[in-house]
Amino acid sequence: MSSILSTPERTAKSSTRRSDEAARLEALRNYHILDTPPETAFDDLVRLAAYICGTPISLVSLLDAERQWFKAKLGLEIQSTSRDLAFCQHAILSNNVYEVEDATLNPLFQQNALVTGEPNIRFYAGAPLITPEGQALGTICTIDTVPRRLTEEQRDALRILAREVVSHLELRRARLQLQEEKHKLEGLLRMANDTAESLYLNGGQNEIFIKQDHRLLRVNTSDIRYVEALGDYVNIYSGRERYTVYSTMKELEAKLPLRDFARVHRKYIVRLDRIIAIENDAVIVEAGRSLEQAASVLPVPIGNSYKAALLSRLNLI
């Protein structure tokens, strides 16, 4: 086993890393990467590692509390192992490539089940995946079933690939954060729209302005009894007044509080609390009062396509 770091340096870093294990695990989980499906970017990097190092097995291994889980793998069928068996748990204690030339000669690994049994590991080299905050999440590693030793160029390539893995993890996390922010924003917009709609449906628009003889008149919608379309013009009957405006029924309907008015015909909109009765295919609307305070009524036809919607709005018993 060889490493660029000396034993005292590695021991000091080992102590520091162990004391920060809780923070390391939190950092790993913040990437939301564990138990996710394979992704091409990571699969390509383990293939490159195997090509460069000339090994049959290569992995992106992430170390959870009790297991090592493989985000990407080449030449290995299993998806995870116990963390106790992981060569990578030693590799993350170094800032450099951790290399085991022959595991059968190394006291740390001689009795390891991955050495004494499948996949019969002899050679291992792993570069730690160190986040911008300095947390080691796992490794990109290469494995062989025969002893070997990397060249310095291969070690350098493995370090480069480790940085590439971390870059993809960062990009992936940034994308997830953007999606989360987008969902939050969409939620806020839905809440705002629901609030606006609620205000509208509950009488948020309780007045309109009508242009009459070069003047703008304020009309309270509670005074409007019904609206009648006449070609390109609309008659608005409010109190004892009639206002004629250049508009379409659709435009005017959009300006009235929906909870108070109903379209009953392509030519008529009525205020619900002015409906006195429904007879056959007509609503009887209070049209106004005479000077003697006698109420007059007006039958307004109900269009077949509007009848069901109108009846659903009424408090029927």
Coordinates of C-alpha atoms in Angstrom, one line a residue:
M1 CA 0.0 0.0 0.0
S2 CA 1.4 3.4 -0.9
S3 CA 0.2 7.0 -0.5
I4 CA 1.6 10.4 -1.2
L5 CA 0.8 11.4 2.4
S6 CA 3.1 10.3 5.2
T7 CA 1.7 8.3 8.2
P8 CA 1.7 11.2 10.7
E9 CA -0.1 13.4 8.2
R10 CA -2.6 10.8 7.4
T11 CA -3.2 10.1 11.1
A12 CA -3.9 13.8 11.8
K13 CA -6.3 14.0 9.0
S14 CA -8.0 10.7 10.0
S15 CA -8.7 12.1 13.5
T16 CA -10.1 15.3 12.0
R17 CA -12.4 13.5 9.6
R18 CA -13.7 11.1 12.2
S19 CA -14.7 14.0 14.5
D20 CA -16.6 15.6 11.6
E21 CA -18.4 12.4 10.5
A22 CA -21.9 13.8 11.4
A23 CA -21.2 16.9 9.3
R24 CA -19.9 14.7 6.5
L25 CA -23.1 12.6 6.5
E26 CA -25.3 15.7 6.5
A27 CA -23.3 17.0 3.5
L28 CA -23.8 13.7 1.7
R29 CA -27.6 13.7 2.3
N30 CA -27.9 17.3 1.2
Y31 CA -27.0 16.1 -2.3
H32 CA -30.1 13.9 -2.4
I33 CA -28.0 11.4 -4.4
L34 CA -28.3 8.1 -2.4
D35 CA -30.5 5.4 -3.9
T36 CA -31.1 7.4 -7.1
P37 CA -31.2 5.7 -10.6
P38 CA -28.0 5.5 -12.7
E39 CA -27.0 8.6 -14.6
T40 CA -25.0 8.8 -17.8
A41 CA -22.6 11.4 -16.5
F42 CA -21.4 9.2 -13.6
D43 CA -21.5 6.0 -15.7
D44 CA -19.1 7.6 -18.2
L45 CA -16.7 8.7 -15.6
V46 CA -16.3 5.1 -14.1
R47 CA -15.7 3.8 -17.7
L48 CA -13.0 6.4 -18.2
A49 CA -11.4 5.4 -14.8
A50 CA -11.3 1.8 -15.8
Y51 CA -9.9 2.6 -19.3
I52 CA -7.2 4.8 -17.9
C53 CA -6.1 2.5 -15.1
G54 CA -6.6 -0.7 -17.0
T55 CA -8.8 -2.4 -14.4
P56 CA -12.0 -4.5 -14.9
I57 CA -13.9 -2.8 -12.0
S58 CA -14.5 0.9 -11.4
L59 CA -17.0 2.6 -9.0
V60 CA -18.3 5.9 -7.8
S61 CA -18.8 4.9 -4.2
L62 CA -20.6 7.0 -1.6
L63 CA -20.2 6.3 2.1
D64 CA -23.4 6.4 4.2
A65 CA -23.4 5.7 7.9
E66 CA -23.7 1.9 7.6
R67 CA -23.0 1.1 4.0
Q68 CA -21.1 2.1 0.8
W69 CA -23.5 2.6 -2.1
F70 CA -22.5 2.7 -5.7
K71 CA -23.9 5.6 -7.8
A72 CA -22.0 4.2 -10.8
K73 CA -20.4 0.9 -11.3
L74 CA -18.5 -1.1 -14.0
G75 CA -17.6 -4.8 -13.7
L76 CA -19.6 -5.3 -10.4
E77 CA -23.1 -6.6 -10.0
I78 CA -23.9 -5.6 -6.4
Q79 CA -25.3 -2.2 -5.6
S80 CA -23.9 -1.7 -2.1
T81 CA -21.9 -3.4 0.7
S82 CA -21.5 -3.0 4.4
R83 CA -19.4 0.0 5.2
D84 CA -17.1 -2.3 7.3
L85 CA -16.0 -3.9 4.1
A86 CA -15.3 -0.7 2.2
F87 CA -11.8 0.1 1.1
C88 CA -13.3 3.6 0.4
Q89 CA -13.7 4.3 4.1
H90 CA -9.9 4.4 4.3
A91 CA -9.6 6.4 1.1
I92 CA -11.8 9.3 2.3
L93 CA -9.3 10.0 5.1
S94 CA -6.8 11.2 2.6
N95 CA -6.8 14.2 0.2
N96 CA -4.9 12.1 -2.3
V97 CA -5.1 8.8 -4.1
Y98 CA -5.3 5.9 -1.7
E99 CA -3.7 2.8 -3.2
V100 CA -3.5 -0.8 -2.1
E101 CA -1.2 -2.8 -4.4
D102 CA -2.0 -6.3 -3.0
A103 CA -4.8 -6.6 -0.5
T104 CA -3.7 -10.2 0.6
L105 CA -0.4 -8.7 2.0
N106 CA -2.1 -5.8 3.8
P107 CA -3.2 -6.4 7.4
L108 CA -6.2 -4.1 7.0
F109 CA -7.7 -6.2 4.2
Q110 CA -6.4 -9.7 4.4
Q111 CA -9.5 -11.0 6.1
N112 CA -11.9 -8.7 4.2
A113 CA -14.8 -10.7 2.7
L114 CA -14.3 -8.8 -0.6
V115 CA -10.8 -10.1 -0.7
T116 CA -11.3 -13.7 0.5
G117 CA -14.4 -14.1 -1.7
E118 CA -16.1 -12.4 -4.6
P119 CA -15.0 -10.2 -6.3
N120 CA -11.6 -11.3 -5.0
I121 CA -10.0 -7.8 -4.7
R122 CA -6.3 -7.6 -4.9
F123 CA -5.7 -4.1 -6.2
Y124 CA -7.5 -0.9 -5.2
A125 CA -7.0 2.7 -5.9
G126 CA -9.4 5.4 -4.9
A127 CA -9.5 9.2 -5.1
P128 CA -11.7 10.9 -2.5
L129 CA -14.7 13.0 -3.7
I130 CA -14.2 16.2 -1.7
T131 CA -16.8 18.9 -1.8
P132 CA -16.0 22.6 -2.0
E133 CA -16.7 22.7 1.8
G134 CA -14.0 20.1 2.3
Q135 CA -16.3 17.1 3.1
A136 CA -15.3 13.7 1.6
L137 CA -18.5 12.0 0.3
G138 CA -16.9 8.8 -1.1
T139 CA -14.5 7.9 -3.9
I140 CA -14.1 7.2 -7.5
C141 CA -12.1 4.0 -7.4
T142 CA -10.6 1.2 -9.6
I143 CA -10.3 -2.4 -8.6
D144 CA -8.5 -5.4 -10.0
T145 CA -8.3 -9.1 -9.2
V146 CA -4.5 -9.1 -9.6
P147 CA -1.9 -7.0 -7.8
R148 CA -0.7 -3.9 -9.6
R149 CA 0.6 -0.3 -9.1
L150 CA -0.6 2.9 -10.8
T151 CA 1.7 5.2 -12.7
E152 CA 1.8 8.8 -11.5
E153 CA -0.1 9.8 -14.7
Q154 CA -2.8 7.3 -13.8
R155 CA -3.0 8.7 -10.3
D156 CA -3.3 12.2 -11.6
A157 CA -6.0 11.1 -14.0
L158 CA -7.9 9.6 -11.1
R159 CA -7.7 12.8 -9.1
I160 CA -9.0 14.7 -12.2
L161 CA -11.9 12.3 -12.5
A162 CA -12.7 12.7 -8.8
R163 CA -13.0 16.5 -9.3
E164 CA -15.3 15.8 -12.3
V165 CA -17.6 13.6 -10.2
V166 CA -17.9 16.4 -7.6
S167 CA -18.6 18.9 -10.3
H168 CA -21.5 16.8 -11.6
L169 CA -22.7 16.4 -8.0
E170 CA -22.7 20.2 -7.6
L171 CA -24.5 20.7 -10.9
R172 CA -27.0 18.1 -10.0
R173 CA -27.6 19.7 -6.6
A174 CA -27.9 23.2 -8.2
R175 CA -30.5 21.8 -10.6
L176 CA -32.5 20.3 -7.8
Q177 CA -32.4 23.5 -5.8
L178 CA -33.6 25.5 -8.9
Q179 CA -36.4 23.0 -9.3
E180 CA -37.3 23.3 -5.6
E181 CA -37.3 27.1 -5.9
K182 CA -39.4 26.9 -9.0
H183 CA -41.9 24.8 -7.2
K184 CA -42.0 27.2 -4.2
L185 CA -42.5 30.1 -6.6
E186 CA -45.3 28.3 -8.4
G187 CA -46.9 27.6 -5.0
L188 CA -46.7 31.2 -4.0
L189 CA -48.2 32.3 -7.4
R190 CA -51.0 29.7 -6.9
M191 CA -51.6 31.1 -3.5
A192 CA -51.6 34.7 -4.8
N193 CA -54.0 33.7 -7.6
D194 CA -56.3 31.8 -5.3
T195 CA -56.4 34.9 -3.0
A196 CA -57.1 37.2 -5.9
E197 CA -59.8 34.8 -7.2
S198 CA -61.3 34.6 -3.7
L199 CA -61.4 38.3 -3.4
Y200 CA -63.0 38.5 -6.8
L201 CA -65.6 35.8 -6.1
N202 CA -66.4 37.3 -2.7
G203 CA -67.2 40.7 -4.1
G204 CA -63.7 42.2 -4.6
Q205 CA -65.1 44.1 -7.6
N206 CA -68.1 45.9 -6.1
E207 CA -68.2 48.8 -8.5
I208 CA -67.7 49.6 -12.2
F209 CA -67.2 52.9 -14.1
I210 CA -69.4 53.5 -17.1
K211 CA -68.7 56.1 -19.8
Q212 CA -71.8 58.3 -20.4
D213 CA -71.8 61.5 -22.4
H214 CA -68.0 62.0 -22.0
R215 CA -68.3 61.3 -18.3
L216 CA -67.2 58.4 -16.2
L217 CA -70.0 57.3 -13.8
R218 CA -69.4 55.1 -10.8
V219 CA -72.0 52.3 -10.5
N220 CA -72.3 50.0 -7.5
T221 CA -72.7 46.5 -8.8
S222 CA -75.2 45.8 -6.0
D223 CA -77.6 48.2 -7.7
I224 CA -77.5 46.4 -11.1
R225 CA -80.6 44.3 -11.7
Y226 CA -79.8 42.8 -15.1
V227 CA -77.8 43.4 -18.2
E228 CA -79.1 43.1 -21.8
A229 CA -77.1 42.9 -25.0
L230 CA -78.3 44.7 -28.1
G231 CA -75.9 44.2 -31.0
D232 CA -72.7 46.0 -30.3
Y233 CA -74.1 47.7 -27.2
V234 CA -75.1 46.6 -23.8
N235 CA -77.8 48.0 -21.6
I236 CA -77.1 48.0 -17.9
Y237 CA -80.2 48.4 -15.7
S238 CA -79.2 49.8 -12.3
G239 CA -81.7 51.2 -9.8
R240 CA -84.1 53.3 -12.0
E241 CA -81.4 54.1 -14.5
R242 CA -80.5 52.5 -17.8
Y243 CA -76.9 52.9 -19.1
T244 CA -76.0 52.0 -22.7
V245 CA -72.3 51.2 -23.3
Y246 CA -70.3 50.0 -26.2
S247 CA -69.2 46.6 -25.0
T248 CA -69.6 42.9 -25.4
M249 CA -71.3 40.7 -22.8
K250 CA -68.1 38.8 -22.3
E251 CA -66.2 41.9 -21.5
L252 CA -68.8 43.1 -19.1
E253 CA -69.3 39.7 -17.4
A254 CA -65.5 39.7 -16.6
K255 CA -65.9 43.0 -14.7
L256 CA -68.9 41.8 -12.5
P257 CA -68.4 39.8 -9.3
L258 CA -69.1 36.3 -10.3
R259 CA -70.7 35.2 -7.0
D260 CA -73.5 37.8 -7.5
F261 CA -74.3 37.5 -11.2
A262 CA -75.2 34.7 -13.6
R263 CA -75.3 34.6 -17.4
V264 CA -78.7 33.1 -18.2
H265 CA -78.8 33.7 -21.9
R266 CA -76.4 34.9 -24.6
K267 CA -78.2 38.2 -24.3
Y268 CA -78.9 38.5 -20.6
I269 CA -76.9 38.6 -17.3
V270 CA -79.0 38.8 -14.1
R271 CA -78.2 39.6 -10.5
L272 CA -79.0 36.4 -8.5
D273 CA -80.6 38.2 -5.5
R274 CA -83.0 40.0 -7.9
I275 CA -84.5 36.7 -9.2
I276 CA -88.0 36.3 -7.8
A277 CA -89.0 33.1 -9.5
I278 CA -88.2 30.7 -12.3
E279 CA -91.1 29.8 -14.5
N280 CA -90.7 27.4 -17.4
D281 CA -87.7 28.7 -19.4
A282 CA -87.6 32.2 -17.9
V283 CA -86.3 33.8 -14.7
I284 CA -88.6 36.5 -13.2
V285 CA -86.4 39.4 -12.3
E286 CA -87.3 42.4 -10.2
A287 CA -87.0 45.2 -12.8
G288 CA -87.6 48.2 -10.5
R289 CA -90.1 50.0 -8.5
S290 CA -92.6 52.7 -9.5
L291 CA -93.0 56.0 -7.8
E292 CA -95.7 54.3 -5.6
Q293 CA -93.0 51.7 -4.6
A294 CA -94.8 48.9 -6.4
A295 CA -92.3 46.4 -7.7
S296 CA -92.3 45.6 -11.4
V297 CA -91.0 42.3 -12.7
L298 CA -89.5 41.2 -16.0
P299 CA -89.3 37.7 -17.5
V300 CA -85.8 37.0 -18.8
P301 CA -85.4 33.9 -21.1
I302 CA -83.1 31.1 -20.0
G303 CA -80.8 29.7 -22.7
N304 CA -80.7 25.9 -22.7
S305 CA -76.9 25.9 -22.4
Y306 CA -77.0 28.2 -19.3
K307 CA -79.9 26.5 -17.4
A308 CA -77.9 23.8 -15.6
A309 CA -75.2 26.3 -14.4
L310 CA -77.9 28.7 -13.2
L311 CA -79.7 26.0 -11.2
S312 CA -76.4 24.8 -9.6
R313 CA -76.0 28.4 -8.3
L314 CA -79.3 28.5 -6.5
N315 CA -79.9 27.3 -3.0
L316 CA -82.5 24.6 -4.0
I317 CA -84.4 22.6 -1.5

